[in-house]
PDB file of C-alpha atoms and ligand atoms in Angstrom:
ATOM      1  CA  MET A 427     -19.194   5.613  -9.705  1.00 45.00           C
ATOM      2  CA  ASP A 428     -19.349   6.384  -6.022  1.00 47.00           C
ATOM      3  CA  VAL A 429     -16.240   7.368  -4.085  1.00 51.00           C
ATOM      4  CA  MET A 430     -15.506   3.904  -2.678  1.00 49.00           C
ATOM      5  CA  SER A 431     -15.655   2.161  -6.009  1.00 47.00           C
ATOM      6  CA  THR A 432     -13.441   4.873  -7.510  1.00 51.00           C
ATOM      7  CA  ILE A 433     -10.818   4.259  -4.844  1.00 51.00           C
ATOM      8  CA  GLU A 434     -11.042   0.504  -5.172  1.00 50.00           C
ATOM      9  CA  SER A 435     -10.707   0.625  -8.920  1.00 58.00           C
ATOM     10  CA  GLN A 436      -7.488   2.613  -8.691  1.00 71.00           C
ATOM     11  CA  ASP A 437      -4.476   0.434  -9.255  1.00 87.00           C
ATOM     12  CA  PHE A 438      -1.203   1.779  -7.928  1.00 93.00           C
ATOM     13  CA  SER A 439       0.636  -1.520  -8.109  1.00 91.00           C
ATOM     14  CA  ASN A 440       2.194  -0.785 -11.499  1.00 91.00           C
ATOM     15  CA  LEU A 441       3.574   2.573 -10.443  1.00 95.00           C
ATOM     16  CA  ARG A 442       7.179   3.095  -9.435  1.00 96.00           C
ATOM     17  CA  ILE A 443       6.919   4.922  -6.158  1.00 97.00           C
ATOM     18  CA  ASP A 444       9.790   6.103  -3.957  1.00 98.00           C
ATOM     19  CA  LEU A 445       8.844   8.189  -0.935  1.00 98.00           C
ATOM     20  CA  HIS A 446      12.238   8.868   0.658  1.00 98.00           C
ATOM     21  CA  SER A 447      15.196  10.613  -0.982  1.00 98.00           C
ATOM     22  CA  HIS A 448      17.838  13.264  -0.338  1.00 98.00           C
ATOM     23  CA  THR A 449      19.535  16.080  -2.238  1.00 98.00           C
ATOM     24  CA  LYS A 450      22.531  18.347  -1.657  1.00 98.00           C
ATOM     25  CA  PHE A 451      20.296  20.484   0.547  1.00 98.00           C
ATOM     26  CA  SER A 452      21.029  17.871   3.227  1.00 98.00           C
ATOM     27  CA  ASP A 453      23.409  14.912   2.905  1.00 98.00           C
ATOM     28  CA  GLY A 454      22.559  13.714  -0.600  1.00 98.00           C
ATOM     29  CA  SER A 455      25.127  14.084  -3.350  1.00 96.00           C
ATOM     30  CA  LEU A 456      22.853  15.225  -6.185  1.00 97.00           C
ATOM     31  CA  THR A 457      21.294  18.631  -6.818  1.00 98.00           C
ATOM     32  CA  PRO A 458      17.471  18.643  -6.967  1.00 98.00           C
ATOM     33  CA  GLN A 459      17.740  18.859 -10.768  1.00 98.00           C
ATOM     34  CA  GLU A 460      20.118  15.877 -10.940  1.00 98.00           C
ATOM     35  CA  LEU A 461      17.840  13.864  -8.660  1.00 98.00           C
ATOM     36  CA  ILE A 462      14.833  14.607 -10.892  1.00 98.00           C
ATOM     37  CA  GLU A 463      16.850  13.602 -13.964  1.00 98.00           C
ATOM     38  CA  ARG A 464      17.791  10.322 -12.308  1.00 97.00           C
ATOM     39  CA  ALA A 465      14.190   9.631 -11.262  1.00 97.00           C
ATOM     40  CA  THR A 466      12.996  10.359 -14.796  1.00 97.00           C
ATOM     41  CA  ASN A 467      15.653   8.103 -16.324  1.00 96.00           C
ATOM     42  CA  PHE A 468      14.579   5.336 -13.951  1.00 96.00           C
ATOM     43  CA  GLN A 469      10.962   5.872 -15.011  1.00 95.00           C
ATOM     44  CA  ILE A 470       9.828   6.647 -11.515  1.00 97.00           C
ATOM     45  CA  ASP A 471       6.220   7.814 -11.359  1.00 97.00           C
ATOM     46  CA  VAL A 472       6.085   9.255  -7.859  1.00 98.00           C
ATOM     47  CA  LEU A 473       9.054  10.637  -5.925  1.00 98.00           C
ATOM     48  CA  ALA A 474       9.184  12.308  -2.524  1.00 98.00           C
ATOM     49  CA  ILE A 475      12.167  14.494  -1.679  1.00 98.00           C
ATOM     50  CA  THR A 476      12.671  14.256   2.072  1.00 99.00           C
ATOM     51  CA  ASP A 477      15.787  16.169   3.094  1.00 99.00           C
ATOM     52  CA  HIS A 478      16.848  16.280   6.754  1.00 98.00           C
ATOM     53  CA  ASP A 479      15.072  19.184   8.487  1.00 99.00           C
ATOM     54  CA  THR A 480      14.773  21.316   5.363  1.00 98.00           C
ATOM     55  CA  VAL A 481      12.375  21.953   2.471  1.00 98.00           C
ATOM     56  CA  SER A 482      14.834  24.017   0.426  1.00 98.00           C
ATOM     57  CA  ALA A 483      15.092  21.550  -2.465  1.00 98.00           C
ATOM     58  CA  LEU A 484      11.353  21.419  -3.104  1.00 98.00           C
ATOM     59  CA  ASP A 485      10.771  24.667  -5.019  1.00 98.00           C
ATOM     60  CA  ILE A 486      13.779  24.061  -7.227  1.00 98.00           C
ATOM     61  CA  ALA A 487      12.679  20.492  -7.964  1.00 98.00           C
ATOM     62  CA  ASN A 488       9.071  21.479  -8.670  1.00 98.00           C
ATOM     63  CA  ASN A 489      10.146  24.328 -10.985  1.00 98.00           C
ATOM     64  CA  TYR A 490      12.547  22.053 -12.820  1.00 98.00           C
ATOM     65  CA  ILE A 491       9.832  19.455 -13.443  1.00 98.00           C
ATOM     66  CA  SER A 492       7.475  22.122 -14.834  1.00 98.00           C
ATOM     67  CA  GLU A 493      10.194  23.637 -16.977  1.00 98.00           C
ATOM     68  CA  LYS A 494      11.106  20.257 -18.474  1.00 98.00           C
ATOM     69  CA  LYS A 495       7.445  19.203 -18.676  1.00 97.00           C
ATOM     70  CA  TYR A 496       8.293  15.893 -17.015  1.00 97.00           C
ATOM     71  CA  ALA A 497       5.441  13.575 -16.028  1.00 95.00           C
ATOM     72  CA  LEU A 498       7.055  12.769 -12.682  1.00 97.00           C
ATOM     73  CA  ASN A 499       4.823  13.415  -9.674  1.00 97.00           C
ATOM     74  CA  LEU A 500       6.799  15.085  -6.927  1.00 98.00           C
ATOM     75  CA  ILE A 501       5.598  14.718  -3.351  1.00 98.00           C
ATOM     76  CA  ASN A 502       6.771  17.540  -1.105  1.00 98.00           C
ATOM     77  CA  GLY A 503       8.467  15.926   1.871  1.00 99.00           C
ATOM     78  CA  ILE A 504      10.839  16.319   4.787  1.00 99.00           C
ATOM     79  CA  GLU A 505      12.667  14.021   7.221  1.00 99.00           C
ATOM     80  CA  ILE A 506      12.599  15.432  10.755  1.00 99.00           C
ATOM     81  CA  SER A 507      15.070  14.250  13.413  1.00 99.00           C
ATOM     82  CA  THR A 508      13.456  13.648  16.807  1.00 98.00           C
ATOM     83  CA  ALA A 509      14.680  12.576  20.232  1.00 98.00           C
ATOM     84  CA  TRP A 510      13.107   9.545  21.926  1.00 98.00           C
ATOM     85  CA  GLN A 511      14.537   7.744  24.964  1.00 97.00           C
ATOM     86  CA  GLY A 512      18.084   8.650  23.968  1.00 96.00           C
ATOM     87  CA  PHE A 513      17.559   7.485  20.383  1.00 97.00           C
ATOM     88  CA  GLU A 514      17.333   9.621  17.259  1.00 98.00           C
ATOM     89  CA  ILE A 515      14.103   8.717  15.480  1.00 98.00           C
ATOM     90  CA  HIS A 516      13.411  10.115  12.012  1.00 99.00           C
ATOM     91  CA  ILE A 517       9.896  11.165  11.067  1.00 99.00           C
ATOM     92  CA  VAL A 518       9.095  11.679   7.395  1.00 99.00           C
ATOM     93  CA  GLY A 519       6.405  14.185   6.434  1.00 99.00           C
ATOM     94  CA  LEU A 520       4.749  13.545   3.061  1.00 99.00           C
ATOM     95  CA  ASN A 521       2.592  15.843   0.951  1.00 98.00           C
ATOM     96  CA  ILE A 522       3.309  18.812   3.199  1.00 98.00           C
ATOM     97  CA  ASP A 523       2.598  22.461   2.522  1.00 98.00           C
ATOM     98  CA  ARG A 524       6.222  23.598   2.412  1.00 98.00           C
ATOM     99  CA  THR A 525       5.258  27.169   3.284  1.00 98.00           C
ATOM    100  CA  HIS A 526       3.215  26.431   6.410  1.00 98.00           C
ATOM    101  CA  PRO A 527       4.357  28.618   9.368  1.00 98.00           C
ATOM    102  CA  ALA A 528       4.176  25.780  11.929  1.00 98.00           C
ATOM    103  CA  LEU A 529       6.462  23.649   9.794  1.00 98.00           C
ATOM    104  CA  LEU A 530       8.833  26.523   9.041  1.00 98.00           C
ATOM    105  CA  SER A 531       9.092  27.363  12.715  1.00 98.00           C
ATOM    106  CA  LEU A 532       9.973  23.764  13.614  1.00 98.00           C
ATOM    107  CA  ILE A 533      12.567  23.717  10.811  1.00 98.00           C
ATOM    108  CA  GLU A 534      14.118  26.866  12.243  1.00 98.00           C
ATOM    109  CA  SER A 535      14.555  25.390  15.719  1.00 98.00           C
ATOM    110  CA  GLN A 536      15.888  22.138  14.253  1.00 98.00           C
ATOM    111  CA  GLN A 537      18.466  24.163  12.320  1.00 98.00           C
ATOM    112  CA  VAL A 538      19.505  25.922  15.543  1.00 98.00           C
ATOM    113  CA  ALA A 539      19.928  22.472  17.151  1.00 98.00           C
ATOM    114  CA  ARG A 540      21.985  21.314  14.150  1.00 98.00           C
ATOM    115  CA  GLU A 541      24.269  24.323  14.333  1.00 98.00           C
ATOM    116  CA  SER A 542      24.978  24.071  18.064  1.00 98.00           C
ATOM    117  CA  ARG A 543      25.496  20.291  17.849  1.00 98.00           C
ATOM    118  CA  ALA A 544      27.931  20.853  14.973  1.00 98.00           C
ATOM    119  CA  ILE A 545      29.975  23.395  16.930  1.00 98.00           C
ATOM    120  CA  THR A 546      30.263  21.049  19.932  1.00 98.00           C
ATOM    121  CA  MET A 547      31.045  18.113  17.652  1.00 98.00           C
ATOM    122  CA  GLY A 548      33.859  20.202  16.143  1.00 98.00           C
ATOM    123  CA  GLU A 549      35.253  20.881  19.612  1.00 98.00           C
ATOM    124  CA  LYS A 550      35.111  17.214  20.546  1.00 98.00           C
ATOM    125  CA  LEU A 551      36.791  16.184  17.290  1.00 98.00           C
ATOM    126  CA  ALA A 552      39.556  18.718  17.995  1.00 98.00           C
ATOM    127  CA  LYS A 553      40.198  16.857  21.256  1.00 98.00           C
ATOM    128  CA  CYS A 554      40.499  13.669  19.190  1.00 97.00           C
ATOM    129  CA  GLY A 555      43.246  15.418  17.209  1.00 97.00           C
ATOM    130  CA  PHE A 556      41.245  16.751  14.240  1.00 98.00           C
ATOM    131  CA  ASP A 557      41.191  20.539  14.016  1.00 98.00           C
ATOM    132  CA  GLY A 558      38.886  22.727  11.933  1.00 98.00           C
ATOM    133  CA  ILE A 559      36.379  20.004  11.011  1.00 98.00           C
ATOM    134  CA  TYR A 560      33.317  22.100  11.868  1.00 98.00           C
ATOM    135  CA  GLU A 561      34.432  24.870   9.504  1.00 98.00           C
ATOM    136  CA  LYS A 562      35.123  22.421   6.679  1.00 98.00           C
ATOM    137  CA  ALA A 563      31.858  20.531   7.208  1.00 98.00           C
ATOM    138  CA  LYS A 564      29.956  23.814   7.180  1.00 98.00           C
ATOM    139  CA  GLU A 565      31.610  24.784   3.919  1.00 98.00           C
ATOM    140  CA  LEU A 566      30.762  21.395   2.422  1.00 98.00           C
ATOM    141  CA  ALA A 567      27.094  21.696   3.479  1.00 98.00           C
ATOM    142  CA  ASN A 568      27.048  24.976   1.518  1.00 97.00           C
ATOM    143  CA  GLY A 569      23.990  26.434   3.246  1.00 97.00           C
ATOM    144  CA  GLY A 570      22.040  23.165   3.389  1.00 98.00           C
ATOM    145  CA  SER A 571      21.320  21.156   6.557  1.00 98.00           C
ATOM    146  CA  LEU A 572      24.594  20.409   8.313  1.00 98.00           C
ATOM    147  CA  THR A 573      24.660  16.676   9.071  1.00 98.00           C
ATOM    148  CA  ARG A 574      27.038  14.151  10.583  1.00 98.00           C
ATOM    149  CA  ALA A 575      27.511  12.808   7.060  1.00 98.00           C
ATOM    150  CA  HIS A 576      29.298  16.087   6.208  1.00 98.00           C
ATOM    151  CA  PHE A 577      31.635  15.617   9.169  1.00 98.00           C
ATOM    152  CA  ALA A 578      32.294  12.042   8.089  1.00 98.00           C
ATOM    153  CA  LYS A 579      33.050  13.165   4.534  1.00 98.00           C
ATOM    154  CA  VAL A 580      35.542  15.797   5.704  1.00 98.00           C
ATOM    155  CA  LEU A 581      37.356  13.225   7.866  1.00 98.00           C
ATOM    156  CA  LEU A 582      37.433  10.858   4.890  1.00 98.00           C
ATOM    157  CA  GLN A 583      38.643  13.489   2.430  1.00 97.00           C
ATOM    158  CA  GLN A 584      41.540  14.537   4.654  1.00 97.00           C
ATOM    159  CA  GLY A 585      42.544  10.902   5.145  1.00 97.00           C
ATOM    160  CA  SER A 586      41.742  10.696   8.887  1.00 97.00           C
ATOM    161  CA  ILE A 587      39.580   7.618   8.234  1.00 97.00           C
ATOM    162  CA  SER A 588      39.455   5.065   5.426  1.00 97.00           C
ATOM    163  CA  LYS A 589      35.679   4.969   4.860  1.00 96.00           C
ATOM    164  CA  MET A 590      32.651   7.054   5.878  1.00 96.00           C
ATOM    165  CA  GLN A 591      31.275   4.436   8.242  1.00 97.00           C
ATOM    166  CA  ALA A 592      34.468   4.580  10.320  1.00 98.00           C
ATOM    167  CA  ALA A 593      33.643   8.164  11.332  1.00 98.00           C
ATOM    168  CA  PHE A 594      30.437   6.904  12.970  1.00 98.00           C
ATOM    169  CA  ASP A 595      32.032   3.756  14.405  1.00 98.00           C
ATOM    170  CA  LYS A 596      34.993   5.607  15.933  1.00 98.00           C
ATOM    171  CA  TYR A 597      33.931   9.184  16.636  1.00 98.00           C
ATOM    172  CA  ILE A 598      30.487  10.593  15.870  1.00 98.00           C
ATOM    173  CA  GLY A 599      28.165   7.572  16.242  1.00 98.00           C
ATOM    174  CA  LYS A 600      26.052   7.282  19.381  1.00 96.00           C
ATOM    175  CA  GLY A 601      28.190   6.822  22.498  1.00 96.00           C
ATOM    176  CA  LYS A 602      31.481   7.462  20.675  1.00 98.00           C
ATOM    177  CA  ARG A 603      34.062  10.095  21.697  1.00 97.00           C
ATOM    178  CA  ALA A 604      32.804  12.975  19.583  1.00 98.00           C
ATOM    179  CA  TYR A 605      29.092  12.141  19.786  1.00 98.00           C
ATOM    180  CA  VAL A 606      26.931  15.044  20.866  1.00 98.00           C
ATOM    181  CA  LYS A 607      23.434  14.470  22.185  1.00 97.00           C
ATOM    182  CA  PRO A 608      21.304  16.625  19.895  1.00 97.00           C
ATOM    183  CA  ASN A 609      18.513  18.913  20.984  1.00 98.00           C
ATOM    184  CA  TRP A 610      15.920  17.579  18.516  1.00 98.00           C
ATOM    185  CA  CYS A 611      12.183  18.101  18.877  1.00 98.00           C
ATOM    186  CA  SER A 612       9.943  15.340  20.225  1.00 98.00           C
ATOM    187  CA  ILE A 613       8.130  12.815  18.038  1.00 99.00           C
ATOM    188  CA  LYS A 614       4.850  14.543  18.919  1.00 98.00           C
ATOM    189  CA  GLU A 615       6.149  17.957  17.850  1.00 99.00           C
ATOM    190  CA  ALA A 616       7.252  16.541  14.494  1.00 99.00           C
ATOM    191  CA  ILE A 617       3.918  14.779  13.898  1.00 99.00           C
ATOM    192  CA  ASP A 618       1.948  17.889  14.872  1.00 98.00           C
ATOM    193  CA  ALA A 619       3.932  20.205  12.580  1.00 99.00           C
ATOM    194  CA  ILE A 620       3.522  17.760   9.678  1.00 99.00           C
ATOM    195  CA  HIS A 621      -0.218  17.523  10.292  1.00 98.00           C
ATOM    196  CA  GLN A 622      -0.611  21.281  10.592  1.00 98.00           C
ATOM    197  CA  ALA A 623       1.124  21.537   7.225  1.00 98.00           C
ATOM    198  CA  GLY A 624      -1.486  19.132   5.821  1.00 98.00           C
ATOM    199  CA  GLY A 625       0.901  16.187   5.507  1.00 98.00           C
ATOM    200  CA  THR A 626       1.027  12.567   6.616  1.00 98.00           C
ATOM    201  CA  ALA A 627       3.570  11.498   9.253  1.00 99.00           C
ATOM    202  CA  VAL A 628       5.591   8.346   8.653  1.00 99.00           C
ATOM    203  CA  MET A 629       8.201   6.785  10.919  1.00 98.00           C
ATOM    204  CA  ALA A 630      11.319   6.420   8.748  1.00 98.00           C
ATOM    205  CA  HIS A 631      13.194   3.094   8.580  1.00 98.00           C
ATOM    206  CA  PRO A 632      12.023   1.530  11.900  1.00 98.00           C
ATOM    207  CA  VAL A 633      14.373  -1.407  11.360  1.00 96.00           C
ATOM    208  CA  ARG A 634      17.476   0.774  11.468  1.00 96.00           C
ATOM    209  CA  TYR A 635      17.310   2.045  15.025  1.00 97.00           C
ATOM    210  CA  ASP A 636      19.050  -0.884  16.600  1.00 93.00           C
ATOM    211  CA  LEU A 637      16.101  -1.421  18.960  1.00 97.00           C
ATOM    212  CA  SER A 638      14.974  -4.782  20.322  1.00 96.00           C
ATOM    213  CA  THR A 639      11.503  -5.901  19.189  1.00 96.00           C
ATOM    214  CA  LYS A 640      10.155  -4.979  22.612  1.00 97.00           C
ATOM    215  CA  TRP A 641      11.473  -1.407  22.405  1.00 98.00           C
ATOM    216  CA  LEU A 642      10.467  -1.062  18.768  1.00 98.00           C
ATOM    217  CA  ARG A 643       6.928  -2.020  19.753  1.00 98.00           C
ATOM    218  CA  ARG A 644       6.951   0.661  22.475  1.00 98.00           C
ATOM    219  CA  LEU A 645       8.127   3.199  19.941  1.00 98.00           C
ATOM    220  CA  VAL A 646       5.422   2.200  17.437  1.00 98.00           C
ATOM    221  CA  ILE A 647       2.704   2.345  20.110  1.00 98.00           C
ATOM    222  CA  GLN A 648       3.751   5.833  21.218  1.00 98.00           C
ATOM    223  CA  PHE A 649       4.033   7.010  17.598  1.00 98.00           C
ATOM    224  CA  LYS A 650       0.482   5.803  16.955  1.00 98.00           C
ATOM    225  CA  GLU A 651      -0.855   7.334  20.185  1.00 98.00           C
ATOM    226  CA  GLU A 652       0.680  10.657  19.242  1.00 98.00           C
ATOM    227  CA  GLY A 653      -1.098  10.677  15.896  1.00 98.00           C
ATOM    228  CA  GLY A 654       1.451   9.045  13.571  1.00 98.00           C
ATOM    229  CA  ASP A 655      -0.011   7.798  10.278  1.00 98.00           C
ATOM    230  CA  GLY A 656       2.339   5.166   8.972  1.00 98.00           C
ATOM    231  CA  LEU A 657       5.557   3.180   9.102  1.00 98.00           C
ATOM    232  CA  GLU A 658       8.136   2.980   6.356  1.00 98.00           C
ATOM    233  CA  ILE A 659       8.090  -0.781   5.997  1.00 97.00           C
ATOM    234  CA  VAL A 660       9.468  -1.221   2.498  1.00 96.00           C
ATOM    235  CA  LEU A 661      13.111  -0.223   2.095  1.00 95.00           C
ATOM    236  CA  PRO A 662      16.125  -1.823   0.453  1.00 91.00           C
ATOM    237  CA  GLN A 663      18.182  -4.394   2.357  1.00 87.00           C
ATOM    238  CA  MET A 664      15.695  -5.841   4.810  1.00 91.00           C
ATOM    239  CA  SER A 665      15.479  -9.450   5.941  1.00 92.00           C
ATOM    240  CA  ASN A 666      12.239 -11.390   5.464  1.00 91.00           C
ATOM    241  CA  ASP A 667      11.785 -11.502   9.235  1.00 95.00           C
ATOM    242  CA  GLN A 668      12.082  -7.736   9.432  1.00 95.00           C
ATOM    243  CA  ARG A 669       9.591  -7.333   6.589  1.00 93.00           C
ATOM    244  CA  GLN A 670       7.090  -9.572   8.343  1.00 96.00           C
ATOM    245  CA  LEU A 671       7.522  -7.818  11.696  1.00 97.00           C
ATOM    246  CA  MET A 672       7.005  -4.381  10.149  1.00 97.00           C
ATOM    247  CA  LEU A 673       3.885  -5.521   8.298  1.00 98.00           C
ATOM    248  CA  ASN A 674       2.539  -7.037  11.529  1.00 98.00           C
ATOM    249  CA  PHE A 675       3.096  -3.743  13.374  1.00 98.00           C
ATOM    250  CA  CYS A 676       1.121  -1.927  10.659  1.00 98.00           C
ATOM    251  CA  LEU A 677      -1.753  -4.386  10.857  1.00 98.00           C
ATOM    252  CA  GLU A 678      -1.747  -4.624  14.644  1.00 98.00           C
ATOM    253  CA  TYR A 679      -1.641  -0.868  15.319  1.00 98.00           C
ATOM    254  CA  ASP A 680      -3.709   0.274  12.370  1.00 98.00           C
ATOM    255  CA  LEU A 681      -0.883   2.150  10.667  1.00 98.00           C
ATOM    256  CA  HIS A 682      -0.421   2.742   6.957  1.00 98.00           C
ATOM    257  CA  ALA A 683       2.661   1.598   5.086  1.00 98.00           C
ATOM    258  CA  SER A 684       5.202   3.691   3.226  1.00 98.00           C
ATOM    259  CA  MET A 685       8.134   2.776   1.006  1.00 98.00           C
ATOM    260  CA  GLY A 686      11.326   4.492   0.033  1.00 98.00           C
ATOM    261  CA  SER A 687      14.934   3.951  -0.909  1.00 97.00           C
ATOM    262  CA  ASP A 688      16.401   6.671   1.358  1.00 97.00           C
ATOM    263  CA  PHE A 689      18.536   7.508  -1.662  1.00 98.00           C
ATOM    264  CA  HIS A 690      21.600   9.646  -0.864  1.00 97.00           C
ATOM    265  CA  HIS A 691      23.954   8.840  -3.735  1.00 96.00           C
ATOM    266  CA  PRO A 692      24.326   6.119  -6.339  1.00 91.00           C
ATOM    267  CA  ASN A 693      25.673   2.909  -4.830  1.00 85.00           C
ATOM    268  CA  LYS A 694      25.781  -0.831  -5.422  1.00 83.00           C
ATOM    269  CA  TRP A 695      23.094  -1.866  -2.952  1.00 82.00           C
ATOM    270  CA  SER A 696      20.239   0.480  -3.575  1.00 82.00           C
ATOM    271  CA  ASP A 697      19.059   3.135  -5.936  1.00 92.00           C
ATOM    272  CA  LEU A 698      16.058   5.349  -6.514  1.00 96.00           C
ATOM    273  CA  GLY A 699      12.877   3.308  -6.711  1.00 93.00           C
ATOM    274  CA  ARG A 700      14.666  -0.014  -6.914  1.00 90.00           C
ATOM    275  CA  ASN A 701      13.213  -3.172  -5.330  1.00 88.00           C
ATOM    276  CA  LEU A 702      10.332  -1.437  -3.635  1.00 93.00           C
ATOM    277  CA  ARG A 703       7.046  -3.317  -3.603  1.00 93.00           C
ATOM    278  CA  MET A 704       4.110  -2.681  -1.305  1.00 95.00           C
ATOM    279  CA  PRO A 705       2.929  -5.903   0.400  1.00 95.00           C
ATOM    280  CA  GLU A 706      -0.630  -6.787  -0.638  1.00 94.00           C
ATOM    281  CA  LYS A 707      -1.923  -6.855   2.921  1.00 95.00           C
ATOM    282  CA  ALA A 708      -0.621  -3.377   3.752  1.00 97.00           C
ATOM    283  CA  LEU A 709      -2.685  -0.201   3.546  1.00 97.00           C
ATOM    284  CA  PRO A 710      -0.496   2.163   1.521  1.00 98.00           C
ATOM    285  CA  ILE A 711       0.168   5.621   2.939  1.00 98.00           C
ATOM    286  CA  TRP A 712      -1.173   7.234  -0.262  1.00 98.00           C
ATOM    287  CA  SER A 713      -4.659   5.958   0.529  1.00 97.00           C
ATOM    288  CA  LEU A 714      -4.691   8.810   3.090  1.00 98.00           C
ATOM    289  CA  TRP A 715      -3.876  11.432   0.458  1.00 98.00           C
ATOM    290  CA  PRO A 716      -6.453  13.670  -1.222  1.00 96.00           C
ATOM    291  CA  GLU A 717      -8.313  12.108  -4.129  1.00 95.00           C
ATOM    292  CA  LYS A 718      -7.005  14.799  -6.491  1.00 95.00           C
ATOM    293  CA  LEU A 719      -3.401  13.870  -5.775  1.00 96.00           C
ATOM    294  CA  ARG A 720      -4.168  10.157  -6.061  1.00 95.00           C
ATOM    295  CA  SER A 721      -5.690  10.639  -9.513  1.00 94.00           C
ATOM    296  CA  GLU A 722      -2.689  12.719 -10.568  1.00 94.00           C
ATOM    297  CA  MET A 723      -0.429   9.879  -9.485  1.00 94.00           C
ATOM    298  CA  LEU A 724      -2.334   7.530 -11.793  1.00 91.00           C
ATOM    299  CA  THR A 725      -2.588   9.818 -14.812  1.00 83.00           C
ATOM    300  CA  ARG A 726       1.032  11.090 -14.827  1.00 61.00           C
TER     301      ARG A 726
HETATM  302  P1  LIG B 779      22.423  13.602  11.242  1.00 57.72           P
HETATM  303  O1  LIG B 779      20.981  13.692  10.847  1.00 57.72           O
HETATM  304  O2  LIG B 779      23.128  14.899  11.088  1.00 57.72           O
HETATM  305  O3  LIG B 779      22.641  12.966  12.558  1.00 57.72           O
HETATM  306  O4  LIG B 779      23.129  12.683  10.158  1.00 57.72           O
HETATM  307  C1  LIG B 779      22.778  11.364  10.050  1.00 57.72           C
HETATM  308  C2  LIG B 779      22.997  10.895   8.629  1.00 57.72           C
HETATM  309  O5  LIG B 779      24.296  10.330   8.489  1.00 57.72           O
HETATM  310  C3  LIG B 779      22.035   9.774   8.277  1.00 57.72           C
HETATM  311  O6  LIG B 779      20.861  10.270   7.706  1.00 57.72           O
HETATM  312  C4  LIG B 779      22.801   8.973   7.277  1.00 57.72           C
HETATM  313  O7  LIG B 779      22.566   9.473   6.008  1.00 57.72           O
HETATM  314  C5  LIG B 779      24.248   9.217   7.604  1.00 57.72           C
HETATM  315  N1  LIG B 779      24.907   8.010   8.191  1.00 57.72           N
HETATM  316  C6  LIG B 779      25.754   7.216   7.553  1.00 57.72           C
HETATM  317  N2  LIG B 779      26.179   6.224   8.359  1.00 57.72           N
HETATM  318  C7  LIG B 779      25.569   6.373   9.546  1.00 57.72           C
HETATM  319  C8  LIG B 779      25.608   5.666  10.780  1.00 57.72           C
HETATM  320  N3  LIG B 779      26.359   4.595  10.975  1.00 57.72           N
HETATM  321  N4  LIG B 779      24.845   6.118  11.776  1.00 57.72           N
HETATM  322  C9  LIG B 779      24.075   7.204  11.606  1.00 57.72           C
HETATM  323  N5  LIG B 779      24.018   7.909  10.468  1.00 57.72           N
HETATM  324  C10 LIG B 779      24.753   7.508   9.425  1.00 57.72           C
HETATM  325 MN1  LIG B 780      20.991  11.130   5.620  1.00 57.72          MN
HETATM  326 MN1  LIG B 781      16.856   8.691   8.280  1.00 57.72          MN
HETATM  327 MN1  LIG B 782      16.727   9.676   4.930  1.00 57.72          MN
END
């Protein structure tokens, strides 16, 4: 068989694929081992771990899979925070070389940005009447990426708010009293680092940025111009209109499609690999991956 007919004969539609998930190394609640156990129990075939601005979970997860001789295919990933027109846009890198110097150097500067944002956020929260939150959030993050979710959890645990979302709505969400404009890299810098590390660059959850269709289109156009490979168009809790719009963007701007649950912790509405189905008209992101990896995905 020639290469084209090999690719065409490959059928990925029966695989359970989830290309967006988090561990304790950022704001997920499971250890890498627990996440792998959950994915295996849910009979997931292909899982990407995509922690915020860190690759620390990947070695542990890969070693655990080998040790247990699980058939799960792990895709090495990352979710990089970027700044665009005052918005925070997340770029997922898939099938990255987690040791590549360009990627590691970007991670380092992102971690510096996280730390200084966290300190300022702590100061602003103190002015709102909550002392010592930075220290507690840092302790909770336990060496992993320090995120706003950690701040929200500390406020919840000490009874300052009644649910996590309230922390964002009242204090640390964009434009609120303790919001700090972060010093993230640009979209282009994230895409370039991912590409240098041999990965594919996907815009995470485009429907969640609270952008009008006009602005979302601008964002997608720039992402494509700067070398972006795909949009995450299949995620839990999307309306049919949103689904259609995302698919249209992919077709119109020649972008591939990715899918993922953005799993952080077990909850009622979504779980690892649940309700994710690639639309027939979309070009899946894995069609850009090396043939060797694609065959591994099919042979598990
Ligand atoms: P960070 O990357 O540090 O800004 O943290 C953002 C993370 O907080 C997201 O990845 C979500 O997991 C979590 N989060 C929960 N609720 C919200 C919200 N309303 N707005 C932004 N982030 C939220
Ligand atoms: Mn998160
Ligand atoms: Mn995200
Ligand atoms: Mn995420």
